[in-house]
Amino acid sequence: MSRFLNSRYSALEPYTPGEQPKVTGRLIKLNTNESPYPPAPGVLEVINNQELQKLRLYSDPAASELTAAIADFYGLKQEQVMVGNGSDEVLAFIFMAMRGSNDVIYYPEISYSFYPVYCDIFHAHGVKVPLREDFSIGASDYFNLDGTIIITNPNAPTGRALTLDEIESILINNEENLVVIDEAYVDFGADSAAGLIDRYDNLMVVQTFSKSRSLAGARIGFAMASSEIIADMNKLKFSFNPYNLNRLSILAGTEAMKDREYFEDTRSRIMETREKFVKEMREMGFTVLPSKANFVFAASDRISGEEYFRELRKYNIIVRHFSDSRICNYVRITIGTPEEMKSLTDATRQILSKR
Amino acid sequence: MSRFLNSRYSALEPYTPGEQPKVTGRLIKLNTNESPYPPAPGVLEVINNQELQKLRLYSDPAASELTAAIADFYGLKQEQVMVGNGSDEVLAFIFMAMRGSNDVIYYPEISYSFYPVYCDIFHAHGVKVPLREDFSIGASDYFNLDGTIIITNPNAPTGRALTLDEIESILINNEENLVVIDEAYVDFGADSAAGLIDRYDNLMVVQTFSKSRSLAGARIGFAMASSEIIADMNKLKFSFNPYNLNRLSILAGTEAMKDREYFEDTRSRIMETREKFVKEMREMGFTVLPSKANFVFAASDRISGEEYFRELRKYNIIVRHFSDSRICNYVRITIGTPEEMKSLTDATRQILSKR
């Protein structure tokens, strides 16, 4: 630490992103929940020579074409959508300022591990709400709280989802609190709360282009809420980084959002692959939590999570392991192509046979 | 304002970016200091079909190829370079946390109008240091202060630059303070302080790819300093948005930084155009401040700044006007192509002839 960093930031523990290995050649990368499929074909066409020439010009700070495409997809008004440089930036603005009068933010004990880091950097008071015994989120545990509530749905790294009715019950029982539903993984089997926005003015829905839109490398996230909440979010964006989205990502995101057929096709394939994979893993004796995401959370009593993670590495397969004591026996496995999942189950069979 | 925004942010006044009109067809856009020349030819080649397919994968959070190219250009170690989503994000991190123990940040009274907004959003105590009568920054006005110092060099919107000796005198007389030199426009005639980094551990240099690298739309900025300061900056980045640069901007920036010939060629052309333009404007009776940037700051006693701005608009020429009382008689004019500057001087002649 240099002597110039303000002491309030000296104990900051940054987020550790999943490994992004440079050589992806022979590697089966199932550790950061990316899509195994390339972006929609239109994305590859719209980033052409003419658009590359225009990189000399600033991007549209309002990213109007992109917010219009998102609003159209979800049947919202454009002023109900705000875009960020990945949903991480959107979440950062929420933790910084959308925290009511007492700076308290509630989130599940086991969830996106960035939440406590945001609390730390923005000096918010984070309160962890325990999961139920089966790793599910208990909706009633969030009733009548006294601060902002953030819930990942489906939750990560468990993959378990709340129903829309459960989310609605949380909204009804928190009229004075902002309820943020982080729907990074919602397109793989859960229901989006976006349709509730016009009925609940305390709801904000956050999504990303990194998973179901095959654009992790373009860094696009967005928030949907009442136009009043979105105006607040844009006030923060325009006080932090007005041109937060680059020209090419605006183009790519707009195309990806417009191509509904490709979106439906790829997410269906991923869900299909997941169901087959879960069945096979259970047949090998794994405990696999019911997943509505593009990953599964799995554990075996024949091998520890850490060892399984290390053994898979020898087969050039990367998955994700967390050291937190309640989940350290599990690994989180991204759903890749059917071929990639076959390599993983083959490797797993071999690993288990040696024990 | 929604009832969920924390009251500390209720009075926030966002930054107003220069207008980004959507139709650029017949418009001469000289309002946001973009380069009139396209990105280096290599940029157009490196963003190919194969790389667009890879958008499904996250970007490298360390942006190693880009930081290596920057370090190589400036003769620094890679750990002395940190990249941001535009220099605006880099500046945001500085105002948030690199402000010593007393939260005080000094900057010139007239400078980048985002600085007071950053102070506002991050609750820093901003102190404006007056400019001299001729709009220059007086180096000795910054000696022995008690907080972080941020100076744009050359300054905007004046275009006036400090010499390296003057910057060194500020560094020597502020051993306990971080001195940030914001060099967005340095490549158009001023000297970069990057060469002083290994001698002064209280120096941070901030630059951007938006002007001299023709990549405003790619959103790339960077900080250079001691490896200790850069470690602090990265700690902030990894606690806010680890994947802050998208894949295509990393590619584009790396190529742009490597093509020294194109960089030298385009910045020379812009400086040449500027010198001819300044001469012509002075011949028409304008006061033009001596500029080391890719813009000039000009005023005439025959027409107010606001009126001149409005009249140029009728010729489809956009420049920038600021309402601050000390500079409201001036307009800031970006240096475009020789043809664009000729259109502007022709229009100016016509505007003045009618008065």
Coordinates of N, CA and C in Angstrom, one line a residue, chain A residues 107-229:
Chain A
Y107 N -28.2 -9.6 1.9 CA -28.1 -10.5 0.8 C -27.8 -11.9 1.4
P108 N -28.0 -13.0 0.6 CA -27.9 -14.3 1.1 C -26.4 -14.6 1.5
E109 N -26.3 -15.4 2.6 CA -25.1 -15.8 3.2 C -24.1 -16.4 2.1
I110 N -24.7 -17.2 1.3 CA -23.9 -17.8 0.2 C -24.5 -17.3 -1.1
S111 N -23.7 -16.5 -1.8 CA -24.2 -15.9 -3.0 C -23.0 -15.4 -3.8
Y112 N -23.3 -14.4 -4.7 CA -22.2 -13.8 -5.5 C -21.2 -13.2 -4.5
S113 N -19.9 -13.7 -4.6 CA -19.0 -13.3 -3.6 C -18.4 -11.9 -3.8
F114 N -19.0 -11.2 -4.8 CA -18.6 -9.8 -4.9 C -19.4 -8.9 -3.9
Y115 N -20.6 -9.3 -3.5 CA -21.4 -8.4 -2.6 C -20.6 -7.9 -1.4
P116 N -20.0 -8.8 -0.6 CA -19.3 -8.2 0.5 C -18.1 -7.3 0.1
V117 N -17.5 -7.5 -1.1 CA -16.5 -6.6 -1.5 C -17.0 -5.2 -1.8
Y118 N -18.2 -5.1 -2.4 CA -18.9 -3.9 -2.6 C -19.2 -3.2 -1.3
C119 N -19.7 -3.9 -0.4 CA -20.0 -3.3 1.0 C -18.8 -2.7 1.5
D120 N -17.6 -3.4 1.4 CA -16.4 -3.0 1.9 C -15.9 -1.7 1.2
I121 N -15.9 -1.7 -0.1 CA -15.3 -0.5 -0.8 C -16.3 0.7 -0.6
F122 N -17.6 0.5 -0.5 CA -18.5 1.7 -0.3 C -19.0 1.9 1.1
H123 N -18.4 1.1 2.0 CA -18.7 1.3 3.4 C -20.1 1.2 3.7
A124 N -20.7 0.2 3.1 CA -22.1 -0.1 3.4 C -22.1 -1.2 4.5
H125 N -23.2 -1.3 5.2 CA -23.3 -2.3 6.2 C -24.0 -3.6 5.7
G126 N -23.2 -4.5 5.2 CA -23.8 -5.8 4.6 C -24.3 -6.7 5.7
V127 N -25.5 -7.3 5.6 CA -26.0 -8.3 6.5 C -26.3 -9.6 5.7
K128 N -25.6 -10.7 6.1 CA -25.8 -11.9 5.4 C -27.0 -12.7 6.0
V129 N -28.0 -13.1 5.2 CA -29.1 -13.8 5.6 C -28.8 -15.3 5.3
P130 N -28.9 -16.2 6.4 CA -28.5 -17.6 6.2 C -29.4 -18.3 5.1
L131 N -28.8 -19.2 4.4 CA -29.6 -20.1 3.5 C -30.3 -21.2 4.4
R132 N -31.3 -21.8 3.9 CA -31.9 -22.9 4.5 C -31.0 -24.1 4.4
E133 N -31.3 -25.2 5.2 CA -30.5 -26.4 5.2 C -30.2 -26.9 3.8
D134 N -31.2 -26.9 2.9 CA -31.0 -27.4 1.6 C -30.4 -26.4 0.6
F135 N -29.8 -25.4 1.1 CA -29.2 -24.3 0.3 C -30.2 -23.5 -0.4
S136 N -31.5 -23.6 -0.1 CA -32.4 -22.7 -0.8 C -32.5 -21.4 0.0
I137 N -33.0 -20.4 -0.7 CA -33.3 -19.1 -0.1 C -34.7 -19.1 0.5
G138 N -34.9 -18.8 1.7 CA -36.2 -18.8 2.3 C -36.8 -17.4 2.1
A139 N -37.8 -17.3 1.3 CA -38.4 -16.0 1.0 C -38.8 -15.2 2.3
S140 N -39.4 -15.9 3.2 CA -40.0 -15.2 4.4 C -38.8 -14.7 5.3
D141 N -37.6 -15.2 5.1 CA -36.5 -14.7 5.9 C -36.2 -13.2 5.5
Y142 N -36.8 -12.8 4.4 CA -36.5 -11.4 3.9 C -37.7 -10.5 4.1
F143 N -38.7 -10.9 4.8 CA -39.9 -10.1 5.0 C -39.6 -9.0 6.1
N144 N -40.1 -7.8 5.8 CA -40.0 -6.7 6.7 C -38.7 -6.4 7.3
L145 N -37.7 -6.3 6.4 CA -36.4 -5.9 6.8 C -36.3 -4.3 6.8
D146 N -35.1 -3.8 7.1 CA -34.9 -2.4 7.2 C -33.8 -1.9 6.3
G147 N -33.7 -2.4 5.1 CA -32.6 -1.9 4.2 C -32.8 -2.5 2.9
T148 N -31.9 -2.2 2.0 CA -32.0 -2.7 0.6 C -31.7 -4.2 0.7
I149 N -32.4 -5.0 -0.2 CA -32.2 -6.4 -0.3 C -31.7 -6.8 -1.7
I150 N -30.7 -7.6 -1.7 CA -30.2 -8.1 -3.0 C -30.2 -9.6 -3.0
I151 N -30.9 -10.2 -4.0 CA -31.0 -11.6 -4.1 C -30.6 -12.0 -5.5
T152 N -29.7 -12.9 -5.7 CA -29.4 -13.5 -7.0 C -30.4 -14.6 -7.3
N153 N -31.0 -14.5 -8.4 CA -32.1 -15.5 -8.7 C -32.0 -15.9 -10.2
P154 N -31.6 -17.2 -10.5 CA -31.2 -18.2 -9.5 C -29.9 -17.8 -8.8
N155 N -29.8 -18.4 -7.6 CA -28.6 -18.0 -6.8 C -27.4 -18.7 -7.3
A156 N -26.2 -18.0 -7.1 CA -24.9 -18.6 -7.4 C -24.1 -18.8 -6.1
P157 N -23.4 -19.8 -5.9 CA -23.1 -20.9 -6.9 C -24.0 -22.1 -6.7
T158 N -25.2 -21.9 -6.0 CA -26.0 -23.1 -5.8 C -26.9 -23.5 -7.0
G159 N -27.3 -22.5 -7.8 CA -28.2 -22.7 -8.9 C -29.6 -22.8 -8.6
R160 N -30.0 -22.7 -7.3 CA -31.4 -22.8 -6.8 C -32.1 -21.5 -7.1
A161 N -33.4 -21.6 -7.5 CA -34.2 -20.5 -7.8 C -35.4 -20.3 -6.9
L162 N -35.8 -19.0 -6.7 CA -37.0 -18.7 -6.1 C -38.1 -18.6 -7.2
T163 N -39.4 -18.9 -6.9 CA -40.4 -18.7 -7.8 C -40.8 -17.2 -7.9
L164 N -41.6 -16.8 -8.9 CA -42.0 -15.4 -9.0 C -43.0 -15.1 -7.8
D165 N -43.8 -16.1 -7.4 CA -44.6 -15.8 -6.2 C -43.8 -15.5 -5.0
E166 N -42.7 -16.2 -4.8 CA -41.9 -16.0 -3.6 C -41.3 -14.6 -3.7
I167 N -40.8 -14.2 -4.9 CA -40.2 -12.8 -5.1 C -41.3 -11.8 -4.8
E168 N -42.5 -12.0 -5.3 CA -43.6 -11.1 -5.1 C -43.9 -10.9 -3.6
S169 N -43.8 -12.0 -2.9 CA -44.0 -12.0 -1.4 C -43.0 -11.1 -0.7
I170 N -41.8 -11.2 -1.2 CA -40.7 -10.4 -0.6 C -41.0 -8.9 -0.9
L171 N -41.4 -8.6 -2.2 CA -41.7 -7.2 -2.5 C -42.8 -6.6 -1.7
I172 N -43.9 -7.4 -1.5 CA -45.1 -7.0 -0.8 C -44.7 -6.7 0.7
N173 N -43.8 -7.5 1.2 CA -43.4 -7.4 2.6 C -42.2 -6.5 2.8
N174 N -41.9 -5.6 1.8 CA -40.8 -4.7 2.0 C -41.1 -3.4 1.2
E175 N -42.3 -2.9 1.5 CA -42.7 -1.7 0.7 C -41.8 -0.5 0.7
E176 N -41.1 -0.4 1.8 CA -40.2 0.8 2.0 C -38.7 0.5 1.6
N177 N -38.5 -0.8 1.2 CA -37.1 -1.2 0.9 C -37.0 -1.5 -0.6
L178 N -35.8 -1.1 -1.2 CA -35.5 -1.5 -2.5 C -35.2 -3.0 -2.5
V179 N -35.8 -3.7 -3.4 CA -35.5 -5.2 -3.6 C -34.9 -5.4 -5.0
V180 N -33.6 -5.8 -5.0 CA -32.9 -6.0 -6.2 C -32.8 -7.4 -6.5
I181 N -33.3 -7.9 -7.7 CA -33.1 -9.3 -8.1 C -32.0 -9.3 -9.2
D182 N -30.9 -10.0 -8.8 CA -29.8 -10.1 -9.7 C -30.0 -11.3 -10.6
E183 N -30.4 -11.1 -11.8 CA -30.9 -12.3 -12.7 C -29.8 -12.7 -13.7
A184 N -28.6 -12.7 -13.3 CA -27.5 -13.1 -14.2 C -27.8 -14.4 -14.9
Y185 N -28.4 -15.3 -14.2 CA -28.6 -16.7 -14.7 C -30.1 -17.0 -15.0
V186 N -30.9 -16.0 -15.1 CA -32.4 -16.3 -15.1 C -32.9 -17.0 -16.3
D187 N -32.1 -16.8 -17.5 CA -32.6 -17.3 -18.8 C -32.5 -18.8 -18.9
F188 N -31.9 -19.5 -17.9 CA -31.7 -21.0 -18.0 C -32.7 -21.7 -17.2
G189 N -33.9 -21.2 -17.0 CA -35.0 -22.0 -16.4 C -35.8 -21.3 -15.3
A190 N -35.3 -20.1 -14.8 CA -36.1 -19.4 -13.8 C -37.0 -18.4 -14.5
D191 N -37.8 -17.7 -13.7 CA -38.7 -16.7 -14.3 C -38.2 -15.3 -13.9
S192 N -38.1 -14.4 -14.9 CA -37.6 -13.0 -14.7 C -38.7 -12.2 -13.9
A193 N -38.3 -11.4 -13.0 CA -39.2 -10.5 -12.3 C -39.4 -9.2 -13.1
A194 N -38.9 -9.1 -14.3 CA -39.1 -7.9 -15.1 C -40.5 -7.5 -15.3
G195 N -41.4 -8.6 -15.4 CA -42.8 -8.3 -15.6 C -43.5 -7.7 -14.4
L196 N -42.8 -7.7 -13.2 CA -43.4 -7.1 -12.0 C -43.1 -5.7 -11.8
I197 N -42.2 -5.1 -12.7 CA -41.7 -3.8 -12.5 C -42.8 -2.7 -12.4
D198 N -43.8 -2.9 -13.4 CA -44.8 -1.8 -13.4 C -45.8 -1.9 -12.2
R199 N -45.7 -3.0 -11.5 CA -46.6 -3.2 -10.3 C -45.9 -2.9 -9.0
Y200 N -44.6 -3.0 -9.0 CA -43.8 -2.8 -7.7 C -42.8 -1.7 -7.9
D201 N -43.0 -0.5 -7.3 CA -42.0 0.5 -7.5 C -40.8 0.4 -6.6
N202 N -40.7 -0.7 -5.8 CA -39.5 -1.0 -5.0 C -38.7 -2.1 -5.6
L203 N -38.9 -2.4 -6.9 CA -38.2 -3.6 -7.5 C -37.2 -3.1 -8.5
M204 N -36.0 -3.6 -8.5 CA -35.0 -3.4 -9.5 C -34.5 -4.8 -10.0
V205 N -34.5 -5.0 -11.3 CA -34.0 -6.2 -11.9 C -32.7 -6.0 -12.6
V206 N -31.6 -6.8 -12.3 CA -30.3 -6.6 -12.9 C -30.0 -7.8 -13.8
Q207 N -29.6 -7.6 -15.0 CA -29.2 -8.7 -15.9 C -27.9 -8.4 -16.6
T208 N -27.4 -9.4 -17.3 CA -26.1 -9.3 -17.9 C -26.2 -10.0 -19.3
F209 N -25.3 -9.5 -20.2 CA -25.1 -10.2 -21.5 C -24.1 -11.2 -21.5
S210 N -23.5 -11.5 -20.3 CA -22.3 -12.4 -20.2 C -22.7 -13.9 -20.3
K211 N -23.9 -14.3 -20.0 CA -24.2 -15.7 -20.0 C -25.1 -16.1 -21.2
S212 N -26.4 -15.8 -21.1 CA -27.3 -16.3 -22.1 C -27.2 -15.5 -23.4
R213 N -26.5 -14.4 -23.4 CA -26.3 -13.6 -24.7 C -24.9 -13.8 -25.3
S214 N -24.1 -14.7 -24.7 CA -22.8 -15.1 -25.3 C -21.9 -13.9 -25.5
L215 N -21.9 -12.9 -24.6 CA -21.1 -11.7 -24.7 C -20.3 -11.3 -23.5
A216 N -19.8 -12.3 -22.8 CA -19.1 -12.0 -21.5 C -17.9 -11.0 -21.8
G217 N -17.3 -11.2 -23.0 CA -16.1 -10.3 -23.3 C -16.5 -8.9 -23.8
A218 N -17.8 -8.6 -24.0 CA -18.2 -7.3 -24.4 C -18.6 -6.4 -23.2
R219 N -18.7 -7.0 -22.0 CA -19.0 -6.3 -20.8 C -20.2 -5.4 -20.9
I220 N -21.4 -6.0 -20.8 CA -22.6 -5.3 -20.8 C -23.6 -5.9 -19.7
G221 N -24.0 -5.0 -18.9 CA -25.0 -5.4 -17.9 C -26.1 -4.3 -17.9
F222 N -27.3 -4.6 -17.3 CA -28.3 -3.5 -17.3 C -29.2 -3.7 -16.1
A223 N -29.9 -2.6 -15.8 CA -30.8 -2.5 -14.7 C -32.2 -2.1 -15.3
M224 N -33.3 -2.7 -14.7 CA -34.6 -2.4 -15.1 C -35.4 -2.1 -13.9
A225 N -36.2 -1.0 -13.9 CA -36.9 -0.6 -12.7 C -37.9 0.5 -13.1
S226 N -38.5 1.1 -12.1 CA -39.3 2.3 -12.4 C -38.4 3.4 -13.0
S227 N -39.0 4.3 -13.7 CA -38.2 5.4 -14.4 C -37.6 6.3 -13.3
E228 N -38.2 6.3 -12.1 CA -37.6 7.1 -11.0 C -36.3 6.5 -10.5
I229 N -36.3 5.2 -10.3 CA -35.1 4.5 -9.9 C -34.0 4.6 -10.9

